[in-house]
């Protein structure tokens, strides 16, 4: 079982943003910028482009709803989208609020982010999710 499945199952804590019957969104534990969120399918699949068409399309639409919530909760110009998947073998989309290109620099992660700030950001984004 992947670490993200264990988060979805509630075995490992996370800063949850939203979920529906098929997808789950939570804050990245080492964000590249405040509000950096991961969107994952509940169904375990390593490579995002191995998801079937219906699941990939639905995941994109779920990510769109999460991105809208991020944009409303966190001052930014746009919400950037990245797929890496080199570390955790469970398909996921990174959503990152951007004011400039450098806000999406994966070499500059915030290590050991303040838990209270993460909690506040998760609550703010979550409250805007529709
Ligand atoms: P990648 O697979 O290369 O897209 O990177 C995986 C991402 O998952 C990284 O940005 C990690 O910081 C993030 N990550 C790993 N473990 C956790 C966790 N327990 N909770 C939240 N984010 C995590």
CSV table of N, CA and C and ligand atoms in Angstrom, one decimal:
chain,number,residue,atom,x,y,z
A,1,UNK,N,0.8,-1.2,0.0
A,1,UNK,CA,0.0,0.0,0.0
A,1,UNK,C,0.9,1.3,0.0
A,2,UNK,N,0.5,2.3,-0.8
A,2,UNK,CA,1.4,3.5,-0.9
A,2,UNK,C,1.1,4.4,0.3
A,3,UNK,N,2.0,5.3,0.6
A,3,UNK,CA,1.9,6.2,1.7
A,3,UNK,C,0.6,7.1,1.5
A,4,UNK,N,0.3,7.4,0.2
A,4,UNK,CA,-0.9,8.2,-0.1
A,4,UNK,C,-2.2,7.4,0.2
A,5,UNK,N,-2.2,6.1,0.0
A,5,UNK,CA,-3.3,5.2,0.3
A,5,UNK,C,-3.5,5.2,1.9
A,6,UNK,N,-2.4,5.2,2.6
A,6,UNK,CA,-2.5,5.2,4.0
A,6,UNK,C,-3.0,6.5,4.6
A,7,UNK,N,-2.7,7.6,3.9
A,7,UNK,CA,-3.2,8.9,4.2
A,7,UNK,C,-4.7,8.9,4.0
A,8,UNK,N,-5.1,8.4,2.8
A,8,UNK,CA,-6.6,8.4,2.4
A,8,UNK,C,-7.3,7.5,3.4
A,9,UNK,N,-6.7,6.4,3.9
A,9,UNK,CA,-7.4,5.6,4.8
A,9,UNK,C,-7.4,6.1,6.2
A,10,UNK,N,-6.7,7.2,6.5
A,10,UNK,CA,-6.7,7.8,7.8
A,10,UNK,C,-5.6,7.2,8.7
A,11,UNK,N,-4.7,6.3,8.2
A,11,UNK,CA,-3.7,5.7,9.0
A,11,UNK,C,-2.6,6.7,9.3
A,12,UNK,N,-2.4,7.6,8.4
A,12,UNK,CA,-1.3,8.6,8.5
A,12,UNK,C,-2.0,10.0,8.5
A,13,UNK,N,-1.6,10.9,9.4
A,13,UNK,CA,-2.3,12.2,9.4
A,13,UNK,C,-1.9,13.1,8.2
A,14,UNK,N,-2.8,14.0,7.8
A,14,UNK,CA,-2.5,14.9,6.7
A,14,UNK,C,-3.2,16.2,7.0
A,15,UNK,N,-2.9,17.2,6.2
A,15,UNK,CA,-3.6,18.5,6.2
A,15,UNK,C,-4.6,18.4,5.1
A,16,UNK,N,-5.8,17.8,5.4
A,16,UNK,CA,-6.8,17.5,4.3
A,16,UNK,C,-7.4,18.8,3.8
A,17,UNK,N,-7.6,18.8,2.5
A,17,UNK,CA,-8.3,19.9,1.8
A,17,UNK,C,-9.8,19.4,1.4
A,18,UNK,N,-9.9,18.3,0.7
A,18,UNK,CA,-11.2,17.9,0.2
A,18,UNK,C,-11.1,16.4,-0.2
A,19,UNK,N,-12.3,15.8,-0.4
A,19,UNK,CA,-12.4,14.5,-1.0
A,19,UNK,C,-13.8,14.3,-1.6
A,20,UNK,N,-13.9,13.4,-2.5
A,20,UNK,CA,-15.2,12.8,-3.0
A,20,UNK,C,-15.0,11.3,-3.0
A,21,UNK,N,-15.9,10.7,-3.7
A,21,UNK,CA,-15.8,9.2,-3.7
A,21,UNK,C,-14.6,8.6,-4.4
A,22,UNK,N,-14.0,9.4,-5.3
A,22,UNK,CA,-12.9,8.9,-6.1
A,22,UNK,C,-11.5,9.6,-5.9
A,23,UNK,N,-11.6,10.8,-5.3
A,23,UNK,CA,-10.3,11.6,-5.2
A,23,UNK,C,-10.1,12.2,-3.8
A,24,UNK,N,-8.9,12.6,-3.5
A,24,UNK,CA,-8.5,13.1,-2.2
A,24,UNK,C,-7.5,14.2,-2.4
A,25,UNK,N,-7.6,15.3,-1.7
A,25,UNK,CA,-6.6,16.4,-1.8
A,25,UNK,C,-6.1,16.8,-0.4
A,26,UNK,N,-4.8,17.0,-0.3
A,26,UNK,CA,-4.2,17.4,1.0
A,26,UNK,C,-2.9,18.2,0.7
A,27,UNK,N,-2.5,18.9,1.7
A,27,UNK,CA,-1.3,19.7,1.5
A,27,UNK,C,0.0,18.9,1.4
A,28,UNK,N,0.9,19.2,0.5
A,28,UNK,CA,2.2,18.6,0.4
A,28,UNK,C,2.9,18.9,1.7
A,29,UNK,N,3.5,17.9,2.3
A,29,UNK,CA,4.2,18.0,3.6
A,29,UNK,C,5.5,18.9,3.6
A,30,UNK,N,6.1,18.9,2.4
A,30,UNK,CA,7.2,19.8,2.2
A,30,UNK,C,6.9,20.7,1.0
A,31,UNK,N,6.1,21.7,1.2
A,31,UNK,CA,5.6,22.5,0.1
A,31,UNK,C,6.7,23.4,-0.6
A,32,UNK,N,6.5,23.5,-1.9
A,32,UNK,CA,7.4,24.4,-2.6
A,32,UNK,C,7.0,25.9,-2.4
A,33,UNK,N,5.7,26.0,-2.0
A,33,UNK,CA,5.1,27.3,-1.7
A,33,UNK,C,3.9,27.1,-0.8
A,34,UNK,N,3.5,28.0,0.1
A,34,UNK,CA,2.4,27.8,1.0
A,34,UNK,C,1.1,27.6,0.2
A,35,UNK,N,0.5,26.5,0.5
A,35,UNK,CA,-0.8,26.2,-0.2
A,35,UNK,C,-0.6,25.1,-1.2
A,36,UNK,N,0.7,24.6,-1.4
A,36,UNK,CA,1.0,23.5,-2.3
A,36,UNK,C,0.2,22.3,-1.9
A,37,UNK,N,-0.6,21.8,-2.9
A,37,UNK,CA,-1.6,20.8,-2.6
A,37,UNK,C,-1.4,19.6,-3.6
A,38,UNK,N,-1.7,18.4,-3.1
A,38,UNK,CA,-1.6,17.2,-3.9
A,38,UNK,C,-3.0,16.7,-4.1
A,39,UNK,N,-3.3,16.3,-5.4
A,39,UNK,CA,-4.6,15.7,-5.7
A,39,UNK,C,-4.3,14.2,-6.1
A,40,UNK,N,-5.0,13.3,-5.5
A,40,UNK,CA,-4.7,11.9,-5.8
A,40,UNK,C,-6.0,11.1,-6.0
A,41,UNK,N,-5.9,10.0,-6.8
A,41,UNK,CA,-7.1,9.1,-6.9
A,41,UNK,C,-7.1,8.2,-5.8
A,42,UNK,N,-8.2,7.8,-5.3
A,42,UNK,CA,-8.3,6.8,-4.2
A,42,UNK,C,-7.8,5.4,-4.7
A,43,UNK,N,-8.1,5.2,-6.0
A,43,UNK,CA,-7.6,4.0,-6.6
A,43,UNK,C,-6.1,4.1,-6.8
A,44,UNK,N,-5.4,3.1,-6.4
A,44,UNK,CA,-3.9,3.1,-6.4
A,44,UNK,C,-3.4,2.8,-7.8
A,45,UNK,N,-2.7,3.7,-8.4
A,45,UNK,CA,-2.1,3.6,-9.7
A,45,UNK,C,-0.8,4.4,-9.6
A,46,UNK,N,0.3,3.9,-10.1
A,46,UNK,CA,1.6,4.6,-10.0
A,46,UNK,C,1.6,5.7,-11.0
A,47,UNK,N,1.5,5.4,-12.3
A,47,UNK,CA,1.8,6.4,-13.3
A,47,UNK,C,0.5,7.1,-13.8
A,48,UNK,N,0.4,8.4,-13.7
A,48,UNK,CA,-0.8,9.1,-14.0
A,48,UNK,C,-1.4,8.8,-15.3
A,49,UNK,N,-0.6,8.5,-16.3
A,49,UNK,CA,-1.1,8.3,-17.6
A,49,UNK,C,-1.4,6.8,-17.9
A,50,UNK,N,-1.3,6.0,-16.8
A,50,UNK,CA,-1.9,4.6,-16.8
A,50,UNK,C,-3.3,4.6,-16.3
A,51,UNK,N,-3.8,5.8,-15.8
A,51,UNK,CA,-5.2,5.8,-15.3
A,51,UNK,C,-6.1,5.8,-16.6
A,52,UNK,N,-7.2,5.1,-16.5
A,52,UNK,CA,-8.1,5.1,-17.7
A,52,UNK,C,-8.6,6.5,-18.0
A,53,UNK,N,-9.1,6.7,-19.2
A,53,UNK,CA,-9.5,8.0,-19.6
A,53,UNK,C,-10.5,8.7,-18.7
A,54,UNK,N,-11.5,7.9,-18.3
A,54,UNK,CA,-12.6,8.4,-17.5
A,54,UNK,C,-12.0,8.9,-16.1
A,55,UNK,N,-11.1,8.1,-15.5
A,55,UNK,CA,-10.6,8.5,-14.2
A,55,UNK,C,-9.6,9.7,-14.3
A,56,UNK,N,-8.8,9.8,-15.4
A,56,UNK,CA,-7.9,10.9,-15.6
A,56,UNK,C,-8.7,12.2,-15.8
A,57,UNK,N,-9.8,12.1,-16.6
A,57,UNK,CA,-10.6,13.2,-16.9
A,57,UNK,C,-11.3,13.7,-15.6
A,58,UNK,N,-11.8,12.8,-14.8
A,58,UNK,CA,-12.5,13.1,-13.6
A,58,UNK,C,-11.5,13.7,-12.6
A,59,UNK,N,-10.3,13.2,-12.5
A,59,UNK,CA,-9.3,13.7,-11.6
A,59,UNK,C,-8.9,15.1,-12.0
A,60,UNK,N,-8.8,15.4,-13.3
A,60,UNK,CA,-8.5,16.8,-13.8
A,60,UNK,C,-9.6,17.7,-13.3
A,61,UNK,N,-10.9,17.3,-13.4
A,61,UNK,CA,-12.0,18.2,-13.0
A,61,UNK,C,-12.0,18.4,-11.5
A,62,UNK,N,-11.7,17.3,-10.8
A,62,UNK,CA,-11.6,17.5,-9.3
A,62,UNK,C,-10.4,18.5,-9.0
A,63,UNK,N,-9.3,18.3,-9.7
A,63,UNK,CA,-8.2,19.2,-9.4
A,63,UNK,C,-8.6,20.7,-9.7
A,64,UNK,N,-9.4,20.8,-10.8
A,64,UNK,CA,-9.9,22.2,-11.1
A,64,UNK,C,-10.6,22.8,-10.0
A,65,UNK,N,-11.5,22.0,-9.3
A,65,UNK,CA,-12.3,22.5,-8.2
A,65,UNK,C,-11.3,22.9,-7.0
A,66,UNK,N,-10.3,22.1,-6.8
A,66,UNK,CA,-9.3,22.3,-5.7
A,66,UNK,C,-8.5,23.6,-6.1
A,67,UNK,N,-8.1,23.7,-7.3
A,67,UNK,CA,-7.3,24.9,-7.7
A,67,UNK,C,-8.2,26.2,-7.5
A,68,UNK,N,-9.5,26.1,-7.8
A,68,UNK,CA,-10.3,27.3,-7.6
A,68,UNK,C,-10.4,27.7,-6.2
A,69,UNK,N,-10.4,26.7,-5.3
A,69,UNK,CA,-10.4,26.9,-3.8
A,69,UNK,C,-9.1,27.6,-3.4
A,70,UNK,N,-8.0,27.0,-3.9
A,70,UNK,CA,-6.7,27.6,-3.6
A,70,UNK,C,-6.6,29.0,-4.0
A,71,UNK,N,-7.0,29.3,-5.2
A,71,UNK,CA,-6.9,30.7,-5.7
A,71,UNK,C,-7.8,31.7,-4.9
A,72,UNK,N,-8.9,31.2,-4.4
A,72,UNK,CA,-9.8,32.1,-3.6
A,72,UNK,C,-9.2,32.3,-2.2
A,73,UNK,N,-8.5,31.3,-1.7
A,73,UNK,CA,-8.0,31.3,-0.3
A,73,UNK,C,-6.6,32.0,-0.1
A,74,UNK,N,-5.8,31.8,-1.2
A,74,UNK,CA,-4.4,32.3,-1.1
A,74,UNK,C,-4.1,33.3,-2.2
A,75,UNK,N,-3.6,34.5,-1.8
A,75,UNK,CA,-3.3,35.5,-2.8
A,75,UNK,C,-2.2,35.0,-3.8
A,76,UNK,N,-2.6,34.9,-5.0
A,76,UNK,CA,-1.7,34.5,-6.1
A,76,UNK,C,-2.2,34.9,-7.4
A,77,UNK,N,-1.3,34.8,-8.4
A,77,UNK,CA,-1.8,35.2,-9.8
A,77,UNK,C,-2.5,34.0,-10.4
A,78,UNK,N,-2.0,32.8,-10.3
A,78,UNK,CA,-2.6,31.7,-10.9
A,78,UNK,C,-2.2,30.5,-10.0
A,79,UNK,N,-2.8,29.3,-10.2
A,79,UNK,CA,-2.4,28.1,-9.6
A,79,UNK,C,-1.8,27.2,-10.6
A,80,UNK,N,-0.5,26.9,-10.4
A,80,UNK,CA,0.3,26.1,-11.3
A,80,UNK,C,0.0,24.6,-11.1
A,81,UNK,N,0.2,23.9,-12.2
A,81,UNK,CA,0.0,22.4,-12.2
A,81,UNK,C,1.2,21.7,-12.7
A,82,UNK,N,1.6,20.7,-11.9
A,82,UNK,CA,2.8,19.9,-12.2
A,82,UNK,C,2.5,18.4,-11.9
A,83,UNK,N,3.0,17.6,-12.7
A,83,UNK,CA,3.0,16.1,-12.4
A,83,UNK,C,4.5,15.7,-12.4
A,84,UNK,N,4.9,15.1,-11.3
A,84,UNK,CA,6.3,14.5,-11.2
A,84,UNK,C,6.2,13.0,-11.0
A,85,UNK,N,5.9,12.6,-9.8
A,85,UNK,CA,5.7,11.2,-9.6
A,85,UNK,C,6.9,10.4,-9.4
A,86,UNK,N,8.1,11.1,-9.2
A,86,UNK,CA,9.3,10.3,-9.1
A,86,UNK,C,9.6,9.8,-7.7
A,87,UNK,N,8.9,10.3,-6.7
A,87,UNK,CA,9.1,9.9,-5.3
A,87,UNK,C,8.1,8.9,-4.8
A,88,UNK,N,6.8,9.3,-5.0
A,88,UNK,CA,5.7,8.4,-4.5
A,88,UNK,C,5.0,7.7,-5.6
A,89,UNK,N,5.0,6.4,-5.6
A,89,UNK,CA,4.4,5.6,-6.7
A,89,UNK,C,2.8,5.6,-6.6
A,90,UNK,N,2.2,6.7,-6.5
A,90,UNK,CA,0.7,6.8,-6.5
A,90,UNK,C,0.4,8.1,-7.2
A,91,UNK,N,-0.2,8.0,-8.3
A,91,UNK,CA,-0.5,9.1,-9.2
A,91,UNK,C,-0.9,10.4,-8.4
A,92,UNK,N,-0.4,11.5,-8.8
A,92,UNK,CA,-0.8,12.7,-8.1
A,92,UNK,C,-0.5,14.0,-8.9
A,93,UNK,N,-1.3,15.0,-8.7
A,93,UNK,CA,-1.2,16.3,-9.4
A,93,UNK,C,-0.7,17.3,-8.3
A,94,UNK,N,0.3,18.0,-8.6
A,94,UNK,CA,0.8,19.1,-7.7
A,94,UNK,C,0.1,20.4,-8.1
A,95,UNK,N,-0.6,21.1,-7.2
A,95,UNK,CA,-1.2,22.4,-7.4
A,95,UNK,C,-0.5,23.4,-6.5
A,96,UNK,N,0.1,24.4,-7.2
A,96,UNK,CA,0.9,25.4,-6.4
A,96,UNK,C,0.5,26.8,-6.7
A,97,UNK,N,0.1,27.6,-5.7
A,97,UNK,CA,-0.2,29.0,-5.9
A,97,UNK,C,1.0,29.8,-6.4
A,98,UNK,N,0.9,30.5,-7.4
A,98,UNK,CA,2.0,31.2,-8.0
A,98,UNK,C,1.9,32.7,-8.1
A,99,UNK,N,3.0,33.4,-7.7
A,99,UNK,CA,3.1,34.8,-8.0
A,99,UNK,C,4.2,35.1,-9.0
A,100,UNK,N,5.1,34.1,-9.1
A,100,UNK,CA,6.2,34.2,-10.0
A,100,UNK,C,6.6,32.8,-10.3
A,101,UNK,N,7.4,32.6,-11.4
A,101,UNK,CA,7.9,31.3,-11.8
A,101,UNK,C,8.6,30.5,-10.7
A,102,UNK,N,9.4,31.3,-9.9
A,102,UNK,CA,10.2,30.7,-8.9
A,102,UNK,C,9.4,30.0,-7.8
A,103,UNK,N,8.1,30.3,-7.7
A,103,UNK,CA,7.2,29.7,-6.7
A,103,UNK,C,7.0,28.2,-7.0
A,104,UNK,N,7.4,27.8,-8.2
A,104,UNK,CA,7.2,26.4,-8.6
A,104,UNK,C,8.5,25.7,-8.6
A,105,UNK,N,9.5,26.2,-7.9
A,105,UNK,CA,10.9,25.6,-7.9
A,105,UNK,C,11.0,24.4,-6.9
A,106,UNK,N,11.0,23.2,-7.4
A,106,UNK,CA,11.0,22.0,-6.6
A,106,UNK,C,12.4,21.8,-5.9
A,107,UNK,N,13.3,22.7,-6.2
A,107,UNK,CA,14.6,22.6,-5.5
A,107,UNK,C,14.6,23.5,-4.2
A,108,UNK,N,13.5,24.3,-4.1
A,108,UNK,CA,13.4,25.2,-2.9
A,108,UNK,C,12.2,24.9,-2.1
A,109,UNK,N,12.1,23.7,-1.6
A,109,UNK,CA,11.0,23.3,-0.7
A,109,UNK,C,11.1,23.9,0.7
A,110,UNK,N,9.9,24.2,1.3
A,110,UNK,CA,9.9,24.7,2.6
A,110,UNK,C,10.1,23.4,3.5
A,111,UNK,N,11.2,23.3,4.2
A,111,UNK,CA,11.4,22.1,5.0
A,111,UNK,C,10.9,22.4,6.4
A,112,UNK,N,10.3,21.4,7.0
A,112,UNK,CA,9.8,21.6,8.4
A,112,UNK,C,8.8,22.8,8.5
A,113,UNK,N,7.7,22.8,7.6
A,113,UNK,CA,6.8,24.0,7.7
A,113,UNK,C,6.0,24.0,9.0
A,114,UNK,N,5.7,25.2,9.5
A,114,UNK,CA,5.0,25.4,10.8
A,114,UNK,C,3.7,24.7,10.7
A,115,UNK,N,3.4,23.7,11.6
A,115,UNK,CA,2.2,22.9,11.6
A,115,UNK,C,1.0,23.8,11.8
A,116,UNK,N,1.1,24.9,12.6
A,116,UNK,CA,-0.1,25.8,12.8
A,116,UNK,C,-0.4,26.5,11.5
A,117,UNK,N,0.6,26.9,10.8
A,117,UNK,CA,0.3,27.6,9.5
A,117,UNK,C,-0.3,26.7,8.5
A,118,UNK,N,0.3,25.4,8.5
A,118,UNK,CA,-0.3,24.4,7.5
A,118,UNK,C,-1.8,24.2,7.8
A,119,UNK,N,-2.1,24.1,9.1
A,119,UNK,CA,-3.4,23.8,9.6
A,119,UNK,C,-4.4,25.0,9.1
A,120,UNK,N,-3.9,26.2,9.3
A,120,UNK,CA,-4.7,27.4,8.9
A,120,UNK,C,-4.9,27.4,7.4
A,121,UNK,N,-3.8,27.1,6.6
A,121,UNK,CA,-4.0,27.1,5.2
A,121,UNK,C,-4.9,26.0,4.7
A,122,UNK,N,-4.8,24.9,5.3
A,122,UNK,CA,-5.7,23.8,4.9
A,122,UNK,C,-7.2,24.2,5.2
A,123,UNK,N,-7.4,24.8,6.4
A,123,UNK,CA,-8.8,25.2,6.7
A,123,UNK,C,-9.3,26.2,5.8
A,124,UNK,N,-8.4,27.2,5.4
A,124,UNK,CA,-8.8,28.3,4.5
A,124,UNK,C,-9.2,27.8,3.1
A,125,UNK,N,-8.3,26.9,2.6
A,125,UNK,CA,-8.6,26.3,1.3
A,125,UNK,C,-9.8,25.5,1.3
A,126,UNK,N,-9.9,24.6,2.3
A,126,UNK,CA,-11.0,23.7,2.4
A,126,UNK,C,-12.3,24.4,2.5
A,127,UNK,N,-12.3,25.6,3.2
A,127,UNK,CA,-13.6,26.3,3.3
A,127,UNK,C,-14.1,26.9,2.0
A,128,UNK,N,-13.2,27.0,1.0
A,128,UNK,CA,-13.6,27.5,-0.3
A,128,UNK,C,-13.9,26.4,-1.3
A,129,UNK,N,-13.7,25.2,-0.9
A,129,UNK,CA,-13.9,24.1,-1.9
A,129,UNK,C,-15.4,23.9,-2.1
A,130,UNK,N,-15.8,23.8,-3.4
A,130,UNK,CA,-17.2,23.6,-3.7
A,130,UNK,C,-17.4,22.3,-4.6
B,1,LIG,P1,6.7,13.2,-6.5
B,1,LIG,O1,6.4,11.7,-6.4
B,1,LIG,O2,8.1,13.4,-7.1
B,1,LIG,O3,5.7,14.0,-7.2
B,1,LIG,O4,6.9,13.8,-5.0
B,1,LIG,C1,6.0,13.4,-4.0
B,1,LIG,C2,5.5,14.6,-3.2
B,1,LIG,O5,4.8,14.0,-2.1
B,1,LIG,C3,6.6,15.4,-2.6
B,1,LIG,O6,6.4,16.8,-3.0
B,1,LIG,C4,6.5,15.2,-1.1
B,1,LIG,O7,6.8,16.3,-0.3
B,1,LIG,C5,5.1,14.8,-0.9
B,1,LIG,N1,4.9,13.9,0.2
B,1,LIG,C6,5.5,12.8,0.5
B,1,LIG,N2,5.0,12.2,1.7
B,1,LIG,C7,4.0,13.0,2.0
B,1,LIG,C8,3.1,13.0,3.1
B,1,LIG,N3,3.1,12.0,4.1
B,1,LIG,N4,2.1,14.0,3.2
B,1,LIG,C9,2.1,15.0,2.3
B,1,LIG,N5,2.9,15.0,1.2
B,1,LIG,C10,3.9,14.1,1.1
